[in-house]
PDB file of C-alpha atoms in Angstrom:
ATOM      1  CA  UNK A   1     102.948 110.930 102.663  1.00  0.00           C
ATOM      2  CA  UNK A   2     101.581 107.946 101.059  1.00  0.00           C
ATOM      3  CA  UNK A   3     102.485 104.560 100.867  1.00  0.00           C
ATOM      4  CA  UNK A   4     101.498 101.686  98.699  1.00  0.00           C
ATOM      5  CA  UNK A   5     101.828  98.279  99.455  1.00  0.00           C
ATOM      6  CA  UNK A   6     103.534  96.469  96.456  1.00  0.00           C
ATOM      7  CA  UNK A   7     103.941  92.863  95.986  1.00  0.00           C
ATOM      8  CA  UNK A   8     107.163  92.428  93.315  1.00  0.00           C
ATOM      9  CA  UNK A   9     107.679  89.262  91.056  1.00  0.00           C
ATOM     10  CA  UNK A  10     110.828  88.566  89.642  1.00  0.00           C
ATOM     11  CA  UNK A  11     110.748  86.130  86.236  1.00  0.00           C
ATOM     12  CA  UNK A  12     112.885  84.542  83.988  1.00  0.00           C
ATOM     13  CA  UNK A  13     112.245  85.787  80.225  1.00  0.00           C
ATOM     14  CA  UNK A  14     111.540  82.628  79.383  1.00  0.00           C
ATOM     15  CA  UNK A  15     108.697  81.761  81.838  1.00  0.00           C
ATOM     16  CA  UNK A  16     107.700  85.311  81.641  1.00  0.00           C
ATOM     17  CA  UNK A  17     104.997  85.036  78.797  1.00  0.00           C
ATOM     18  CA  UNK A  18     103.634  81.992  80.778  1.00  0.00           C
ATOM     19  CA  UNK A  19     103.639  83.305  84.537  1.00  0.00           C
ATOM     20  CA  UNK A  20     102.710  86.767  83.881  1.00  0.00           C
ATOM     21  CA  UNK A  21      99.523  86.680  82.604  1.00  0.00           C
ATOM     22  CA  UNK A  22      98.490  83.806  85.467  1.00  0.00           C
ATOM     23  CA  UNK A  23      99.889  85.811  88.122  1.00  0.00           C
ATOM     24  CA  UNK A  24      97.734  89.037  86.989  1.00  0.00           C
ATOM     25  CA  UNK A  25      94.301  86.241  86.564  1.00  0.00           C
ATOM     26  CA  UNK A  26      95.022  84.247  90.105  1.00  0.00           C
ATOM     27  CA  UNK A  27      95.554  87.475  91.662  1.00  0.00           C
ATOM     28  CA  UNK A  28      92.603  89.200  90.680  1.00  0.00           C
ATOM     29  CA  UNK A  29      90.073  86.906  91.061  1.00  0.00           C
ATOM     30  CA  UNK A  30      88.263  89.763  93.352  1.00  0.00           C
ATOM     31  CA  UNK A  31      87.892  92.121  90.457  1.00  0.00           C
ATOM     32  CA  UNK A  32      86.609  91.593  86.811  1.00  0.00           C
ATOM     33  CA  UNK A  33      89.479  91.457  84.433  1.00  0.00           C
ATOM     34  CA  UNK A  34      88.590  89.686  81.249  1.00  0.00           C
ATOM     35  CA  UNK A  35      90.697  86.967  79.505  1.00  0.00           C
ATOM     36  CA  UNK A  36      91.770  89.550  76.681  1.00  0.00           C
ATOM     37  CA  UNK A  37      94.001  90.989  79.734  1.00  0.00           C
ATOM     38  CA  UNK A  38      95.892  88.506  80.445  1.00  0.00           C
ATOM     39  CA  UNK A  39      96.639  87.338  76.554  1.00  0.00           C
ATOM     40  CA  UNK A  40      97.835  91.171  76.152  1.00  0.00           C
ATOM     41  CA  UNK A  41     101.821  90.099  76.870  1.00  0.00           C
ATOM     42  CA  UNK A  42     102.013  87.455  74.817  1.00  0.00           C
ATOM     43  CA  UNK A  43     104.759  88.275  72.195  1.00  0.00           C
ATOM     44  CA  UNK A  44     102.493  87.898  69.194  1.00  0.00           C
ATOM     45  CA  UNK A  45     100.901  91.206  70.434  1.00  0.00           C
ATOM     46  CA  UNK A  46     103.793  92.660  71.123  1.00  0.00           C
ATOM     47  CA  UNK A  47     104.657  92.155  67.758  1.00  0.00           C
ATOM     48  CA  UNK A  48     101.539  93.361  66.797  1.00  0.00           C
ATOM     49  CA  UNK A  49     101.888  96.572  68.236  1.00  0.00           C
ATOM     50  CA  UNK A  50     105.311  96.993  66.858  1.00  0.00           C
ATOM     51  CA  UNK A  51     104.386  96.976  63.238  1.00  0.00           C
ATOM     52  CA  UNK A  52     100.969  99.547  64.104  1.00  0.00           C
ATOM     53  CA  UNK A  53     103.434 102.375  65.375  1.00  0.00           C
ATOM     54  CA  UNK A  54     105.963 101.465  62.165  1.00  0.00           C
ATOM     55  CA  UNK A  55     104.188 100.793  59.659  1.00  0.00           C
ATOM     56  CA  UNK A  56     102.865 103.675  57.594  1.00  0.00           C
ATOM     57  CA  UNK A  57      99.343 103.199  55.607  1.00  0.00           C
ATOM     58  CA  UNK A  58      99.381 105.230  52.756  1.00  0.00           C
ATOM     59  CA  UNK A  59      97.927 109.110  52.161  1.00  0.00           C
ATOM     60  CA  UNK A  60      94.946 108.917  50.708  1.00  0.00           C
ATOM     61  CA  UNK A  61      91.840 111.561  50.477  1.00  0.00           C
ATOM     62  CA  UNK A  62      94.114 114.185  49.898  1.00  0.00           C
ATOM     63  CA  UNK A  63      96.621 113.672  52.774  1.00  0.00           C
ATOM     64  CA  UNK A  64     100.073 114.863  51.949  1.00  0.00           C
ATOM     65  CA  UNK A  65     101.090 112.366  54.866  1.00  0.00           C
ATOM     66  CA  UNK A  66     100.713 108.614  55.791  1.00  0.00           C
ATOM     67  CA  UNK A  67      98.732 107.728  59.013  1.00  0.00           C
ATOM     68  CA  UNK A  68      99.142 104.687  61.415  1.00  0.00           C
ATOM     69  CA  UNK A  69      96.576 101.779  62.185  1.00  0.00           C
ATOM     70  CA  UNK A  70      97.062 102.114  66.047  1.00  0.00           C
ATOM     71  CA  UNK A  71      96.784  98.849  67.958  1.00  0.00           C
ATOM     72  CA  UNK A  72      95.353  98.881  71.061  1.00  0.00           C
ATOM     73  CA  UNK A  73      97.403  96.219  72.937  1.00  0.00           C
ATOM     74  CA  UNK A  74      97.004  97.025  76.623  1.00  0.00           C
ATOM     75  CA  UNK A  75      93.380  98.365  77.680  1.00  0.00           C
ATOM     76  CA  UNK A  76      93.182 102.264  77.422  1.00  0.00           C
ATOM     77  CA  UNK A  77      96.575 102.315  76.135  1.00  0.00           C
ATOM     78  CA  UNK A  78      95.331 105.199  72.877  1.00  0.00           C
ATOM     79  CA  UNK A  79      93.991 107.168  75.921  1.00  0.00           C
ATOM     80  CA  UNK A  80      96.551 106.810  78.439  1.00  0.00           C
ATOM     81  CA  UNK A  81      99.299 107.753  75.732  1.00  0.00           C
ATOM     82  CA  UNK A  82      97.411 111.049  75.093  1.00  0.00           C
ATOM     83  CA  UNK A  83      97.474 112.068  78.881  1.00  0.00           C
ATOM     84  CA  UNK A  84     100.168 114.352  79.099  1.00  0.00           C
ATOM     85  CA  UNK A  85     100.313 115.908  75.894  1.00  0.00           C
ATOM     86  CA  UNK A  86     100.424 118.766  75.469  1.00  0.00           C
ATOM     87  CA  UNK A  87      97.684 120.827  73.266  1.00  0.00           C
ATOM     88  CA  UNK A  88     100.149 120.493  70.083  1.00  0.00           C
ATOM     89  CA  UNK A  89     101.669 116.854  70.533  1.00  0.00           C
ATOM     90  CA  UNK A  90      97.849 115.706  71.092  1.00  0.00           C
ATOM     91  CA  UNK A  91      96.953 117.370  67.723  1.00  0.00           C
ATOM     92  CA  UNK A  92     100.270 115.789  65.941  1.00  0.00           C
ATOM     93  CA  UNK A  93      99.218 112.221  67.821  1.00  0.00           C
ATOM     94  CA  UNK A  94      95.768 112.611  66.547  1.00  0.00           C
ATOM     95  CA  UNK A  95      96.437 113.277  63.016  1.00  0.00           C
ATOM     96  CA  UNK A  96      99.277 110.247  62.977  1.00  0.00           C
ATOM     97  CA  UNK A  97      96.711 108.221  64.628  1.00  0.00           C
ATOM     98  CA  UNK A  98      93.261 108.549  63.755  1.00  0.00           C
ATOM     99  CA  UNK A  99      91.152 107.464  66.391  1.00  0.00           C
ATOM    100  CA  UNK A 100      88.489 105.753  63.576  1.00  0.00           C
ATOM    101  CA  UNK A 101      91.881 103.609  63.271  1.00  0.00           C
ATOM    102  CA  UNK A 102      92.122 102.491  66.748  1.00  0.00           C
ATOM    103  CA  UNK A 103      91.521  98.779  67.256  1.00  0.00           C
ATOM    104  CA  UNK A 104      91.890  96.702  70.304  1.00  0.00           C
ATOM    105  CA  UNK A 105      92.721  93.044  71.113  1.00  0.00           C
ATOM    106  CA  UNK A 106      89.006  91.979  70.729  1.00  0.00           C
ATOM    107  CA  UNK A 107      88.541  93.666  67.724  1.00  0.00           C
ATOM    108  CA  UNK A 108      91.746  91.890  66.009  1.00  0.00           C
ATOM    109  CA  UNK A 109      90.041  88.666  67.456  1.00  0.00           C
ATOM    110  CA  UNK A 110      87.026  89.282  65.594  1.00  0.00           C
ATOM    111  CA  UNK A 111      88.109  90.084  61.839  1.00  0.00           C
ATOM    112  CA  UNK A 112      90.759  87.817  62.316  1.00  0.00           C
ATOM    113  CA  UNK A 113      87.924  84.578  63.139  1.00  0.00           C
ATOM    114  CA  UNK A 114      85.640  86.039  60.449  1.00  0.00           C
ATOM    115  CA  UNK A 115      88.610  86.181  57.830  1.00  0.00           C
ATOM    116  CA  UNK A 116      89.050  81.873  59.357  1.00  0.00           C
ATOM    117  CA  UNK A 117      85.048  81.424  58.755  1.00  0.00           C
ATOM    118  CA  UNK A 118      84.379  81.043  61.957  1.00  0.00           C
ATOM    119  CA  UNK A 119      81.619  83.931  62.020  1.00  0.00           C
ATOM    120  CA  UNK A 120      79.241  81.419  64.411  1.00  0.00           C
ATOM    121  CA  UNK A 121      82.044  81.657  67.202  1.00  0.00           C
ATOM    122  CA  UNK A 122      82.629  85.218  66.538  1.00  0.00           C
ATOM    123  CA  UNK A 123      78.420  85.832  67.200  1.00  0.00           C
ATOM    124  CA  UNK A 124      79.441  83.819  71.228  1.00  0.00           C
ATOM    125  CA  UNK A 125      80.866  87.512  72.087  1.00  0.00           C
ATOM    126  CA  UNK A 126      84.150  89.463  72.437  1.00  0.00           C
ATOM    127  CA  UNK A 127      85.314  87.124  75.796  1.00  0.00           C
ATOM    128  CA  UNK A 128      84.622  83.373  74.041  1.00  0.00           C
ATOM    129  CA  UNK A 129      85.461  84.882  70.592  1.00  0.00           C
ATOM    130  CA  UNK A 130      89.143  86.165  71.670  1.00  0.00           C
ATOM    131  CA  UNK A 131      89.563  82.853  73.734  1.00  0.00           C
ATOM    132  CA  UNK A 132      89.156  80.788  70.643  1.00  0.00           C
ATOM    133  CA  UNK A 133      91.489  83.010  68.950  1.00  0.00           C
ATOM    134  CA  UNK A 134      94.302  83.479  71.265  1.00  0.00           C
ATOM    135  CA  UNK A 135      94.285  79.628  71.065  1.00  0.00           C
ATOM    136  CA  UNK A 136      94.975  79.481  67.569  1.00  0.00           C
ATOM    137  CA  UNK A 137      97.810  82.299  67.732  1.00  0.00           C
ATOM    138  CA  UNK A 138      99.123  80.822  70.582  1.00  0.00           C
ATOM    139  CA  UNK A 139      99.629  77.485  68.579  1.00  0.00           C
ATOM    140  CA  UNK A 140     100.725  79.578  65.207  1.00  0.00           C
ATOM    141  CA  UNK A 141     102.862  81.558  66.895  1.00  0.00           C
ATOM    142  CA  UNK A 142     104.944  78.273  68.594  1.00  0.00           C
ATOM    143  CA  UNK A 143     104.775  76.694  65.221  1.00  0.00           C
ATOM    144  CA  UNK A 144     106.084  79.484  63.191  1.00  0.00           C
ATOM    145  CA  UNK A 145     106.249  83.019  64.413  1.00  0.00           C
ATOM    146  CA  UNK A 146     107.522  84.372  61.426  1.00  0.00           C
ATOM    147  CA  UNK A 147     104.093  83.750  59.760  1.00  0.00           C
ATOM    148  CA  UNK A 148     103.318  86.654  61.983  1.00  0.00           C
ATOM    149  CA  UNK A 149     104.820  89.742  59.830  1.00  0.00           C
ATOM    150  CA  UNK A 150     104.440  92.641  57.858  1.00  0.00           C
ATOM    151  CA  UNK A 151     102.783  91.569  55.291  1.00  0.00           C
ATOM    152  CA  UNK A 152     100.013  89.319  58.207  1.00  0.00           C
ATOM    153  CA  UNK A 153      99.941  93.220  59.975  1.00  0.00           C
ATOM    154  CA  UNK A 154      98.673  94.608  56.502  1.00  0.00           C
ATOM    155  CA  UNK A 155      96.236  91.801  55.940  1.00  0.00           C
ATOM    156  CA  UNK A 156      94.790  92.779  59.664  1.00  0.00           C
ATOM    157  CA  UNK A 157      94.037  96.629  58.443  1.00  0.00           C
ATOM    158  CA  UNK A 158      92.329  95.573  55.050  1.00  0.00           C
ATOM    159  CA  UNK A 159      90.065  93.208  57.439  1.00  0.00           C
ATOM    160  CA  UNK A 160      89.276  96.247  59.294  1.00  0.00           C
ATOM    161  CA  UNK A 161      88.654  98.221  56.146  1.00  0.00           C
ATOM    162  CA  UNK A 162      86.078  95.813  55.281  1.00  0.00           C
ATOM    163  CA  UNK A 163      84.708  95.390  58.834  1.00  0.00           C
ATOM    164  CA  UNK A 164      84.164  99.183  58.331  1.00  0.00           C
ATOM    165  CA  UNK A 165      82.977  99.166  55.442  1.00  0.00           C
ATOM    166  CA  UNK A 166      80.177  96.181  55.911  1.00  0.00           C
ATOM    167  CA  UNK A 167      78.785  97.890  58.442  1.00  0.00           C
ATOM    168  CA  UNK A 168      77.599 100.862  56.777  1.00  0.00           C
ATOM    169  CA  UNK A 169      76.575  98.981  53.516  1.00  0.00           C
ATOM    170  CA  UNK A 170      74.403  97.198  56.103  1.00  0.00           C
ATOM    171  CA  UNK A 171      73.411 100.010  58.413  1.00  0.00           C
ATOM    172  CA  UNK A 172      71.931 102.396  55.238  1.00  0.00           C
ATOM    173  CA  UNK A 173      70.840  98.924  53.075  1.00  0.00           C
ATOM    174  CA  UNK A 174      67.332  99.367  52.065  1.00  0.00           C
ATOM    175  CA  UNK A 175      66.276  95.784  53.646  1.00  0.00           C
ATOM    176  CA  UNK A 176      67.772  96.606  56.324  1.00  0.00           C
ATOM    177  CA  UNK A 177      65.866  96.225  59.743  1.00  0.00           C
ATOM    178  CA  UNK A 178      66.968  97.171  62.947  1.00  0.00           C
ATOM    179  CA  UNK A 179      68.608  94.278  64.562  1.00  0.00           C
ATOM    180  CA  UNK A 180      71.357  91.788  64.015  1.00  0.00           C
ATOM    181  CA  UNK A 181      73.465  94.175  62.436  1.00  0.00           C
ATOM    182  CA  UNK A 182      77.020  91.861  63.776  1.00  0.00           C
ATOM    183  CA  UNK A 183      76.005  89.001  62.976  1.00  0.00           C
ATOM    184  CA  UNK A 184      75.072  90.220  59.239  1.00  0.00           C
ATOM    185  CA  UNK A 185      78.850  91.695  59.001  1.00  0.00           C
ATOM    186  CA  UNK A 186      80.423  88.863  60.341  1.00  0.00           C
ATOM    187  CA  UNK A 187      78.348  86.243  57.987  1.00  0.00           C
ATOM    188  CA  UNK A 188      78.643  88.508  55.388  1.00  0.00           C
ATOM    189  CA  UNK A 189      82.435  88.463  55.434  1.00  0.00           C
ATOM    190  CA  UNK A 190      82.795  85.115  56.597  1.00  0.00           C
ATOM    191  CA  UNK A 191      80.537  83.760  52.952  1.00  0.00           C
ATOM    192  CA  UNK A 192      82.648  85.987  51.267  1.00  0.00           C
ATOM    193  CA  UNK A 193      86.042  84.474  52.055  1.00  0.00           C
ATOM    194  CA  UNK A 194      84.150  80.977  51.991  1.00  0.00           C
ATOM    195  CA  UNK A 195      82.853  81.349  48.454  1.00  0.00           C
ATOM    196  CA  UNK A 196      86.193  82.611  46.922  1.00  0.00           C
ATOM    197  CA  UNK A 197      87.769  79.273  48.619  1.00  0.00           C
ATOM    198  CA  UNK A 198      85.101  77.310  47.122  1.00  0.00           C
ATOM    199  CA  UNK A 199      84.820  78.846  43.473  1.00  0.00           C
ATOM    200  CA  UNK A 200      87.886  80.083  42.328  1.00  0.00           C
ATOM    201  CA  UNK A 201      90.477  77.611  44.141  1.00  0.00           C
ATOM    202  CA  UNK A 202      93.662  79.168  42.187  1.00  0.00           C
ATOM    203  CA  UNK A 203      92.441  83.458  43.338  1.00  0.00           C
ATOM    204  CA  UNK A 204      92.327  84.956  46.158  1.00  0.00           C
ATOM    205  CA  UNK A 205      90.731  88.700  47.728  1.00  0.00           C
ATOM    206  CA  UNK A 206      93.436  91.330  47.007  1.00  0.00           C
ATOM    207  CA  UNK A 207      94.298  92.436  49.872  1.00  0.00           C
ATOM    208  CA  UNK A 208      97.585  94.428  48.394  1.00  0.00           C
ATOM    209  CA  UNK A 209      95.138  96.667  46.344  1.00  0.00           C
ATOM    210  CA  UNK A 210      92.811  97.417  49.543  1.00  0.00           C
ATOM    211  CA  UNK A 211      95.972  98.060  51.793  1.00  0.00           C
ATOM    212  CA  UNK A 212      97.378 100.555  48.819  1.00  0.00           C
ATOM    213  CA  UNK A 213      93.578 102.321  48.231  1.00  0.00           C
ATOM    214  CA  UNK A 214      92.879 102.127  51.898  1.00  0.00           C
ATOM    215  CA  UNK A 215      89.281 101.724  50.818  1.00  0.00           C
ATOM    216  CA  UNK A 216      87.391  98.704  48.531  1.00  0.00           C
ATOM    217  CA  UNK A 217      86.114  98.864  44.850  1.00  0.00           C
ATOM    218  CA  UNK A 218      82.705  99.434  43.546  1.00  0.00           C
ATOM    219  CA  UNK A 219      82.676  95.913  42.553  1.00  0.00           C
ATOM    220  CA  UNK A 220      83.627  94.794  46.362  1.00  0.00           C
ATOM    221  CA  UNK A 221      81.064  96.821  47.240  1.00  0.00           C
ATOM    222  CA  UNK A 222      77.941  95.454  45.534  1.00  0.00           C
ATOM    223  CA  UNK A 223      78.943  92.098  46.294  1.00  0.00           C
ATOM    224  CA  UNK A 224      79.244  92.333  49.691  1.00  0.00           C
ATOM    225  CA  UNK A 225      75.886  94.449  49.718  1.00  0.00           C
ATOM    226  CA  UNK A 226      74.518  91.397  48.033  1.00  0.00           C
ATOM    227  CA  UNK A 227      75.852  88.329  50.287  1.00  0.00           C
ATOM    228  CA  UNK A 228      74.716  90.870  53.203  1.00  0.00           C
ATOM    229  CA  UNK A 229      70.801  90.845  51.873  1.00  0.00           C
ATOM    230  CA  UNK A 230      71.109  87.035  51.728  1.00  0.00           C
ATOM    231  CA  UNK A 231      72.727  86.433  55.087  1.00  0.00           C
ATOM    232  CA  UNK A 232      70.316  88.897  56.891  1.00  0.00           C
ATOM    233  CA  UNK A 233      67.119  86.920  55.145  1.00  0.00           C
ATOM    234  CA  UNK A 234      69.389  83.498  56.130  1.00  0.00           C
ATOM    235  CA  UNK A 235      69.702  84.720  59.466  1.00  0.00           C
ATOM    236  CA  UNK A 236      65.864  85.889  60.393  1.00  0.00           C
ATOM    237  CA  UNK A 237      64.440  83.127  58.149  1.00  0.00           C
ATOM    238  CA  UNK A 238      61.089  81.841  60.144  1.00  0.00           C
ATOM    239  CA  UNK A 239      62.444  78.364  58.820  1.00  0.00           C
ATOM    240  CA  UNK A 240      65.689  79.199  61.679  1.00  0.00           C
ATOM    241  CA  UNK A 241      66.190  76.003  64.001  1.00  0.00           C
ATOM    242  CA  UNK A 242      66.263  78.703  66.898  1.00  0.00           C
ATOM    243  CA  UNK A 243      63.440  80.983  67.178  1.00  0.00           C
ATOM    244  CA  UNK A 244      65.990  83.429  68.939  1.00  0.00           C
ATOM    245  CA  UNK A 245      68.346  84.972  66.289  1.00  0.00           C
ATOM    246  CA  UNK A 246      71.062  86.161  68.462  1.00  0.00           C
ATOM    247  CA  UNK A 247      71.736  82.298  69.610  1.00  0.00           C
ATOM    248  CA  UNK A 248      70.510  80.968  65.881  1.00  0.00           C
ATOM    249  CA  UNK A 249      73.370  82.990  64.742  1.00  0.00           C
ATOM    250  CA  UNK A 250      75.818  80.887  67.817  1.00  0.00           C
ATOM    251  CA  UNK A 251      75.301  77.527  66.084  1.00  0.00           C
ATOM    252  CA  UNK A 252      77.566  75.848  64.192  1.00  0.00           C
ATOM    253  CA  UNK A 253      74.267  74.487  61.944  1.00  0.00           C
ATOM    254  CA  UNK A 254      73.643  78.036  61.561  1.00  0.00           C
ATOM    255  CA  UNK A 255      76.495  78.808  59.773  1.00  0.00           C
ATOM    256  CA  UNK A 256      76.511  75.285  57.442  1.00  0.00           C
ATOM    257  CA  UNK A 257      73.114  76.498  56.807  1.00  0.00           C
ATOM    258  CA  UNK A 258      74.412  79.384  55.175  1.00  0.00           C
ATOM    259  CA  UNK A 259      77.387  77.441  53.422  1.00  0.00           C
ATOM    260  CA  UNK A 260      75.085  75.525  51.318  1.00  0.00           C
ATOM    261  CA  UNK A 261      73.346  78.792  49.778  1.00  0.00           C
ATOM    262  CA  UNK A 262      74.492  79.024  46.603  1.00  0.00           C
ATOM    263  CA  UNK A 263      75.220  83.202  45.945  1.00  0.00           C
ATOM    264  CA  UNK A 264      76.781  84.058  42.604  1.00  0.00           C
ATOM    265  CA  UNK A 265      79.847  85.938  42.979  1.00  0.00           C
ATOM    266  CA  UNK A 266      79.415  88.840  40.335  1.00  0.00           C
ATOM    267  CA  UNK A 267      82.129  88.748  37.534  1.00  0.00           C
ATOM    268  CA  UNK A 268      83.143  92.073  37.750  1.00  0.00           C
ATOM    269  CA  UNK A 269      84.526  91.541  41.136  1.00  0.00           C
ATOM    270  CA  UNK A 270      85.850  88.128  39.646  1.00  0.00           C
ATOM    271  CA  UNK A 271      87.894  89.728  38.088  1.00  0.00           C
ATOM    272  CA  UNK A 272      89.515  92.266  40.935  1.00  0.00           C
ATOM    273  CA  UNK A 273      90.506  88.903  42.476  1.00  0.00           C
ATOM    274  CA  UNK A 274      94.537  88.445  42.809  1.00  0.00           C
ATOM    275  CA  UNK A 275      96.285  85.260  42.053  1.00  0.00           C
ATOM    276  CA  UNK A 276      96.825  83.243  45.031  1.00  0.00           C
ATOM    277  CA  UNK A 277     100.110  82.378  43.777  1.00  0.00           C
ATOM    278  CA  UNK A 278     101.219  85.844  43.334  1.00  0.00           C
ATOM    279  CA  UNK A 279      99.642  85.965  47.413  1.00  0.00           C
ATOM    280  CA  UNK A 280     101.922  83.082  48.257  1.00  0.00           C
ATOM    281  CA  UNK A 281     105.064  84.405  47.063  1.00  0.00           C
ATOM    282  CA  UNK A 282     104.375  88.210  48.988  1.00  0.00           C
ATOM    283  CA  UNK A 283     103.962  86.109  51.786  1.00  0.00           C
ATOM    284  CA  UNK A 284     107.106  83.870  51.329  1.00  0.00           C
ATOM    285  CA  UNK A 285     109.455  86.952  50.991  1.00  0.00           C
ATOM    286  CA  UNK A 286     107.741  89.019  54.165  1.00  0.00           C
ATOM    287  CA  UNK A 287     108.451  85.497  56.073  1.00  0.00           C
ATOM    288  CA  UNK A 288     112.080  85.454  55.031  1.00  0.00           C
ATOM    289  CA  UNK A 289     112.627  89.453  55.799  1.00  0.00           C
ATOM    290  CA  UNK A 290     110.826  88.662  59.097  1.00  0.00           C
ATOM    291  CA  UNK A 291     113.510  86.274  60.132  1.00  0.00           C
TER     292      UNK A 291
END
């Protein structure tokens, strides 16, 4: 004989995705609930989540089936969905959803700010990183939601892919210190995208080719393994404006700083690069099948 005292809102659906998630902050102001939380209801994630129990990623290393990206929209949601499984359904779950293939709301807000070149904002931290990017989905999304499709859901695993994949290359790199290892990845990636922009105006990173492989070339590989080298020695430089590199790596000057190096993309992975009209026009059909 229990009882629990409940305290029941009714909403409109349209002031929902506005009240909700200031009802759940005002009314926990006791407790510790981070501003991830309350973004988590906000129809862009919904969305979000949609396409990562849909959408298939191809079989690769030897699969004979596809497997899912799952998106973690609601904290502990992988966890919670695995509860009462049974020994079978968990394996089934497991193998559909890989947990190395799990990512969460902060996670999406970091690749996604490191794909905008925004790696100094990503280096504030998961709370002040997803803030500055629910604010720009927030304003996407009411400008054109449509933007935010199948093809945009694809573009989010490749990011991860890389994420992934920067982070070893820089975990088992030679030069390699202990230390700093997020920042590196998130310059890294950030240059990358910066120097494509700046270089080759009319290409762009092929994401279609990472999505299908579900991995990155050779050539992909050594240059990120060399923009990586050059962004650690950027980032512990004893010429740094900070003498702390954790808040070096912060400033906006930081990351300029590391603008005006002036790394050779290799031509080899030149060459892998997709034309960004050919981008365009993917992205113009997945907008019209989205409406």
């Amino acid at each position: 004989d229990i009882y629990v005292p409940m305290k029941l809102s009714i909403v409109t659906p349209e002031k929902a995705m506005e009240l909700i998630p200031n009802i759940a902050k005002y009314a926990n102001k006791q407790n510790k609930v981070s501003d991830a939380d309350f973004f988590s209801n906000h129809a862009f994630h919904v969305r979000i989540e949609d396409f990562s129990r849909r959408v298939l990623a191809p079989a690769v290393k030897g699969n004979q089936f596809g497997t899912h990206w799952y998106y973690e929209r609601a904290r502990g949601q992988y966890k919670q969905e695995q509860s009462r499984m049974t020994k079978s359904q968990k394996e089934k779950f497991l193998a559909q959803n890989p947990k190395d293939q799990m990512f969460t709301k902060t996670d999406l807000a970091k690749i996604y700010n490191t794909y905008r070149q925004l790696p100094h904002i990503v280096c504030t931290g998961a709370q002040k990183n997803f803030i500055r990017f629910a604010e720009w989905a927030s304003e996407a999304w009411e400008k054109n939601d449509t933007a935010f499709n199948e093809v945009f859901f694809k573009k989010i695993v490749c990011l991860n892919i890389l994420f992934k994949k920067t982070d070893s290359i820089v975990k088992n790199a030679s030069w390699y210190e202990m230390g700093y290892k997020a920042q590196v990845v998130t310059y890294t990636l950030s240059y990358l995208f910066y120097a494509i922009e700046k270089n080759n105006s009319e290409l762009a990173l092929d994401f279609k080719t990472i999505w299908n492989k579900q991995s990155i070339s050779y050539a992909l590989e050594l240059q990120l393994g060399n923009i990586a080298e050059a962004m650690y020695n950027h980032l512990v430089s004893v010429n740094r404006e900070v003498e702390n590199v954790t808040e070096w790596a912060k400033r906006e000057a930081c990351w300029d700083a590391a603008k005006k190096m002036k790394l050779t993309l290799l031509p080899e992975f030149v060459k892998e690069l997709a034309y960004k009209s050919n981008v365009k026009e993917q992205e113009k059909d997945a907008i019209s099948e989205q409406k």
